[in-house]
Short mmCIF file of C-alpha atoms and ligand atoms in Angstrom, two decimals:
data_model
loop_
_atom_site.label_atom_id
_atom_site.label_comp_id
_atom_site.label_asym_id
_atom_site.label_seq_id
_atom_site.Cartn_x
_atom_site.Cartn_y
_atom_site.Cartn_z
CA UNK A 1 39.12 145.13 219.38
CA UNK A 2 42.70 144.46 220.26
CA UNK A 3 44.32 147.46 221.91
CA UNK A 4 48.11 147.55 222.03
CA UNK A 5 49.76 150.32 224.03
CA UNK A 6 53.40 151.11 223.30
CA UNK A 7 55.69 153.49 225.14
CA UNK A 8 56.03 155.85 222.16
CA UNK A 9 55.11 156.33 218.52
CA UNK A 10 58.44 154.90 217.34
CA UNK A 11 57.80 151.52 218.97
CA UNK A 12 54.15 151.59 217.95
CA UNK A 13 55.11 152.24 214.31
CA UNK A 14 57.67 149.43 214.37
CA UNK A 15 55.03 147.04 215.64
CA UNK A 16 52.55 148.20 212.99
CA UNK A 17 55.23 147.71 210.30
CA UNK A 18 55.80 144.13 211.52
CA UNK A 19 52.06 143.43 211.20
CA UNK A 20 51.96 144.84 207.65
CA UNK A 21 55.17 143.01 206.68
CA UNK A 22 53.80 139.73 208.01
CA UNK A 23 50.73 140.15 205.79
CA UNK A 24 52.85 140.93 202.71
CA UNK A 25 55.21 137.98 203.37
CA UNK A 26 52.35 135.52 203.92
CA UNK A 27 50.42 136.85 200.94
CA UNK A 28 52.65 138.38 198.23
CA UNK A 29 49.55 139.57 196.35
CA UNK A 30 48.09 141.25 199.42
CA UNK A 31 45.80 144.25 199.08
CA UNK A 32 46.69 147.14 201.39
CA UNK A 33 44.34 149.94 202.37
CA UNK A 34 46.43 153.06 202.99
CA UNK A 35 45.93 156.22 205.02
CA UNK A 36 47.63 159.61 204.98
CA UNK A 37 48.26 162.20 207.73
CA UNK A 38 51.15 162.58 210.16
CA UNK A 39 50.41 159.38 212.03
CA UNK A 40 51.43 156.69 209.49
CA UNK A 41 54.64 158.45 208.39
CA UNK A 42 56.89 156.41 210.69
CA UNK A 43 55.12 153.20 209.68
CA UNK A 44 55.82 153.98 206.01
CA UNK A 45 59.44 154.86 206.82
CA UNK A 46 59.79 151.44 208.47
CA UNK A 47 58.30 149.67 205.44
CA UNK A 48 60.72 151.52 203.14
CA UNK A 49 63.61 150.45 205.39
CA UNK A 50 62.41 146.82 205.46
CA UNK A 51 62.23 146.88 201.66
CA UNK A 52 65.76 148.32 201.36
CA UNK A 53 67.45 146.30 204.08
CA UNK A 54 65.62 142.97 204.09
CA UNK A 55 64.11 142.91 200.60
CA UNK A 56 60.46 143.10 201.75
CA UNK A 57 58.83 142.63 198.36
CA UNK A 58 55.88 144.76 197.30
CA UNK A 59 55.98 143.82 193.60
CA UNK A 60 52.75 141.82 193.82
CA UNK A 61 50.94 144.11 196.24
CA UNK A 62 47.91 146.24 195.32
CA UNK A 63 46.95 149.34 197.30
CA UNK A 64 43.87 151.49 197.72
CA UNK A 65 44.07 154.83 199.47
CA UNK A 66 41.24 155.92 201.68
CA UNK A 67 40.66 159.40 200.34
CA UNK A 68 41.62 162.42 198.25
CA UNK A 69 40.64 166.10 198.10
CA UNK A 70 38.17 167.06 195.37
CA UNK A 71 39.60 169.53 192.87
CA UNK A 72 43.24 168.86 193.66
CA UNK A 73 45.38 167.56 190.81
CA UNK A 74 47.59 164.60 191.77
CA UNK A 75 50.73 166.74 191.39
CA UNK A 76 49.52 169.35 193.90
CA UNK A 77 51.99 169.29 196.82
CA UNK A 78 49.16 168.87 199.37
CA UNK A 79 47.32 166.10 197.52
CA UNK A 80 47.25 162.65 199.08
CA UNK A 81 48.81 161.42 195.79
CA UNK A 82 51.87 163.57 196.49
CA UNK A 83 51.95 162.46 200.12
CA UNK A 84 51.92 158.78 199.19
CA UNK A 85 54.72 159.10 196.64
CA UNK A 86 56.81 161.16 199.05
CA UNK A 87 56.36 158.87 202.06
CA UNK A 88 55.97 155.37 200.63
CA UNK A 89 55.71 154.63 196.94
CA UNK A 90 59.01 156.19 195.87
CA UNK A 91 60.84 153.99 198.41
CA UNK A 92 59.34 150.55 197.65
CA UNK A 93 58.84 148.39 194.58
CA UNK A 94 55.10 148.54 194.07
CA UNK A 95 53.90 148.35 190.48
CA UNK A 96 52.46 151.72 189.48
CA UNK A 97 49.40 150.13 187.89
CA UNK A 98 48.45 148.47 191.18
CA UNK A 99 48.39 151.77 193.10
CA UNK A 100 44.87 153.18 193.50
CA UNK A 101 44.02 156.61 194.93
CA UNK A 102 40.65 158.31 194.42
CA UNK A 103 40.78 160.83 191.57
CA UNK A 104 40.00 164.26 192.99
CA UNK A 105 39.81 165.72 189.48
CA UNK A 106 37.14 163.39 188.11
CA UNK A 107 34.24 165.11 186.36
CA UNK A 108 31.79 162.37 187.39
CA UNK A 109 32.26 161.78 191.10
CA UNK A 110 29.46 159.22 191.65
CA UNK A 111 30.69 157.10 188.72
CA UNK A 112 34.31 157.33 189.91
CA UNK A 113 33.24 156.23 193.41
CA UNK A 114 31.32 153.25 192.04
CA UNK A 115 34.36 152.32 189.94
CA UNK A 116 36.61 152.56 193.01
CA UNK A 117 34.36 150.22 194.99
CA UNK A 118 34.34 147.82 192.04
CA UNK A 119 38.14 147.92 191.79
CA UNK A 120 38.47 147.01 195.49
CA UNK A 121 36.14 144.06 194.95
CA UNK A 122 37.93 142.92 191.78
CA UNK A 123 41.26 143.01 193.61
CA UNK A 124 39.80 140.53 196.14
CA UNK A 125 39.09 143.01 198.96
CA UNK A 126 41.44 144.76 201.35
CA UNK A 127 43.58 142.46 203.52
CA UNK A 128 44.82 145.10 205.91
CA UNK A 129 43.42 148.60 206.24
CA UNK A 130 45.74 151.18 207.81
CA UNK A 131 43.84 153.94 209.63
CA UNK A 132 44.54 157.09 211.58
CA UNK A 133 41.86 158.92 213.55
CA UNK A 134 40.75 162.56 213.52
CA UNK A 135 40.26 164.42 216.80
CA UNK A 136 36.52 164.26 216.05
CA UNK A 137 36.66 160.48 215.65
CA UNK A 138 36.69 160.37 211.85
CA UNK A 139 38.41 157.60 209.91
CA UNK A 140 39.26 158.19 206.27
CA UNK A 141 37.26 161.38 205.87
CA UNK A 142 34.06 159.90 207.28
CA UNK A 143 33.06 162.82 209.41
CA UNK A 144 30.69 162.51 212.41
CA UNK A 145 27.15 161.51 211.34
CA UNK A 146 28.50 159.55 208.35
CA UNK A 147 26.36 156.51 207.68
CA UNK A 148 27.87 153.52 209.43
CA UNK A 149 27.35 151.52 206.23
CA UNK A 150 28.53 154.20 203.78
CA UNK A 151 30.53 153.37 200.64
CA UNK A 152 33.05 155.46 198.69
CA UNK A 153 31.48 158.86 198.05
CA UNK A 154 31.90 162.62 198.25
CA UNK A 155 31.94 164.17 201.74
CA UNK A 156 31.97 167.77 202.94
CA UNK A 157 34.70 168.43 205.50
CA UNK A 158 33.89 169.77 208.95
CA UNK A 159 35.46 173.08 210.04
CA UNK A 160 37.51 171.06 212.52
CA UNK A 161 39.04 168.87 209.80
CA UNK A 162 39.72 171.87 207.55
CA UNK A 163 41.46 173.60 210.42
CA UNK A 164 43.59 170.52 211.07
CA UNK A 165 44.56 170.38 207.39
CA UNK A 166 45.31 174.12 207.21
CA UNK A 167 49.02 173.60 207.93
CA UNK A 168 49.49 171.61 204.71
CA UNK A 169 47.68 174.25 202.63
CA UNK A 170 49.03 177.46 204.16
CA UNK A 171 45.61 178.60 205.41
CA UNK A 172 42.19 177.18 206.27
CA UNK A 173 40.66 179.01 203.30
CA UNK A 174 42.91 177.11 200.93
CA UNK A 175 41.74 173.69 202.19
CA UNK A 176 39.26 172.09 199.75
CA UNK A 177 35.72 171.76 201.09
CA UNK A 178 35.07 168.35 199.60
CA UNK A 179 36.79 165.00 199.51
CA UNK A 180 36.22 161.56 198.07
CA UNK A 181 36.51 158.97 200.82
CA UNK A 182 36.00 155.26 201.17
CA UNK A 183 32.95 154.72 203.37
CA UNK A 184 32.66 153.10 206.76
CA UNK A 185 31.06 150.08 205.08
CA UNK A 186 34.02 149.90 202.69
CA UNK A 187 36.47 150.02 205.60
CA UNK A 188 34.48 147.40 207.52
CA UNK A 189 34.76 144.98 204.57
CA UNK A 190 38.54 144.78 205.02
CA UNK A 191 39.91 141.61 206.64
CA UNK A 192 41.91 143.52 209.24
CA UNK A 193 41.88 147.13 210.41
CA UNK A 194 45.04 148.57 211.91
CA UNK A 195 44.40 151.96 213.50
CA UNK A 196 47.30 154.04 214.78
CA UNK A 197 46.91 157.00 217.12
CA UNK A 198 49.60 159.05 218.80
CA UNK A 199 49.59 162.04 221.13
CA UNK A 200 47.35 163.43 223.82
CA UNK A 201 45.13 165.29 221.37
CA UNK A 202 43.86 161.91 220.11
CA UNK A 203 43.12 160.52 223.61
CA UNK A 204 39.47 161.59 223.79
CA UNK A 205 38.63 160.30 220.29
CA UNK A 206 40.40 156.99 220.98
CA UNK A 207 38.54 156.48 224.28
CA UNK A 208 35.17 157.21 222.66
CA UNK A 209 35.95 154.97 219.69
CA UNK A 210 37.11 152.02 221.79
CA UNK A 211 35.03 152.26 224.94
CA UNK A 212 32.05 154.44 224.07
CA UNK A 213 28.84 153.44 222.32
CA UNK A 214 28.87 152.61 218.61
CA UNK A 215 27.58 155.80 217.07
CA UNK A 216 27.77 157.76 213.85
CA UNK A 217 28.88 160.71 216.00
CA UNK A 218 32.20 158.86 216.48
CA UNK A 219 32.73 157.12 213.14
CA UNK A 220 35.76 155.10 214.39
CA UNK A 221 33.47 153.42 216.97
CA UNK A 222 32.13 151.22 214.14
CA UNK A 223 35.42 149.31 214.45
CA UNK A 224 33.97 147.74 217.60
CA UNK A 225 31.87 145.69 215.15
CA UNK A 226 34.93 144.57 213.14
CA UNK A 227 36.10 141.01 213.81
CA UNK A 228 39.78 141.98 213.56
CA UNK A 229 40.47 145.59 214.52
CA UNK A 230 43.81 146.37 216.13
CA UNK A 231 44.48 149.75 217.74
CA UNK A 232 48.17 150.56 218.21
CA UNK A 233 48.57 153.52 220.53
CA UNK A 234 51.30 155.44 222.30
CA UNK A 235 50.92 156.20 226.02
CA UNK A 236 49.46 159.66 225.38
CA UNK A 237 46.77 158.48 222.97
CA UNK A 238 45.87 155.71 225.45
CA UNK A 239 45.75 158.06 228.44
CA UNK A 240 41.91 158.33 228.62
CA UNK A 241 41.16 154.61 228.29
CA UNK A 242 39.34 153.17 231.29
CA UNK A 243 40.51 149.60 230.62
CA UNK A 244 44.17 150.45 229.83
CA UNK A 245 45.37 148.20 232.63
CA UNK A 246 43.55 145.24 231.12
CA UNK A 247 44.89 145.94 227.59
CA UNK A 248 48.44 145.95 228.95
CA UNK A 249 47.79 142.73 230.85
CA UNK A 250 46.46 141.07 227.69
CA UNK A 251 49.57 142.11 225.71
CA UNK A 252 51.93 140.89 228.42
CA UNK A 253 50.25 137.48 228.65
CA UNK A 254 49.79 136.71 224.99
CA UNK A 255 50.56 133.16 223.99
CA UNK A 256 53.69 133.05 221.79
CA UNK A 257 51.72 132.14 218.68
CA UNK A 258 49.67 135.33 218.99
CA UNK A 259 52.62 137.71 219.22
CA UNK A 260 53.53 140.11 216.40
C1 LIG B 1 42.96 163.14 207.77
C2 LIG B 1 42.95 161.83 206.98
C3 LIG B 1 42.78 160.67 207.91
C4 LIG B 1 43.76 160.78 209.06
C5 LIG B 1 43.46 162.02 209.87
C6 LIG B 1 44.38 162.21 211.06
O1 LIG B 1 41.72 163.55 208.04
N1 LIG B 1 41.92 161.82 205.99
O2 LIG B 1 42.97 159.46 207.18
O3 LIG B 1 43.68 159.65 209.86
O4 LIG B 1 43.61 163.13 209.03
O5 LIG B 1 45.55 162.85 210.67
P1 LIG B 1 46.89 162.91 211.51
O6 LIG B 1 47.46 161.53 211.44
O7 LIG B 1 47.75 163.89 210.78
O8 LIG B 1 46.53 163.32 212.87
#
């Protein structure tokens, strides 16, 4: 794992945007894996700005979102479809037909999940997978005890995750109980994972994921097995890391060719 600690979420999101932009510039037909939540909002804002101001071109890019709530139509204001159009897709030039988000309204969930996996494979696999992290260590909606080799499937949300999502739905009762999420195996197949975490409430999950044992109880810990996982953190999210001093030292002494 490469752990990059930035002074605040603004700088961290700028750095993450440079990494994504580099991928898109080097590979105009790149495949992006996208996440929702509060964390990647600034990253998406930066990508929109880079598209507007420097012509960062997304016309050949394909995307796959990590997850969607079961039973929520795409137009629902709290769906991940709505989130993605509000925060990214309406501001860049991606072709609509290359945008993929799990269909929460499908009547055959297992078949839709198999089709989603197949679509990722047909697109050539994910080049860069953007991730946030839940306070319980989930990535996507792979809740604790998810199989470390799971594929896209239905999951039941934990109370903790439903409580965290309550703000977007008005109340915890209104939060759907089920989601479709890419699995940990699906995420691990990507060529690069870029996990962002900001704020003190993420510190414990980040420390367990990066420095604890690999365990299904902390799904993000599987990233320790990924050959190219980058964690971009603000000071607060990094505040429980035992090796923080070393991560800073590594960043400061990077050879020029390794810098982002
Ligand atoms: C949800 C999403 C995750 C996201 C997590 C953290 O559970 N399914 O992809 O990483 O929330 O959200 P936030 O960034 O708002 O803290």
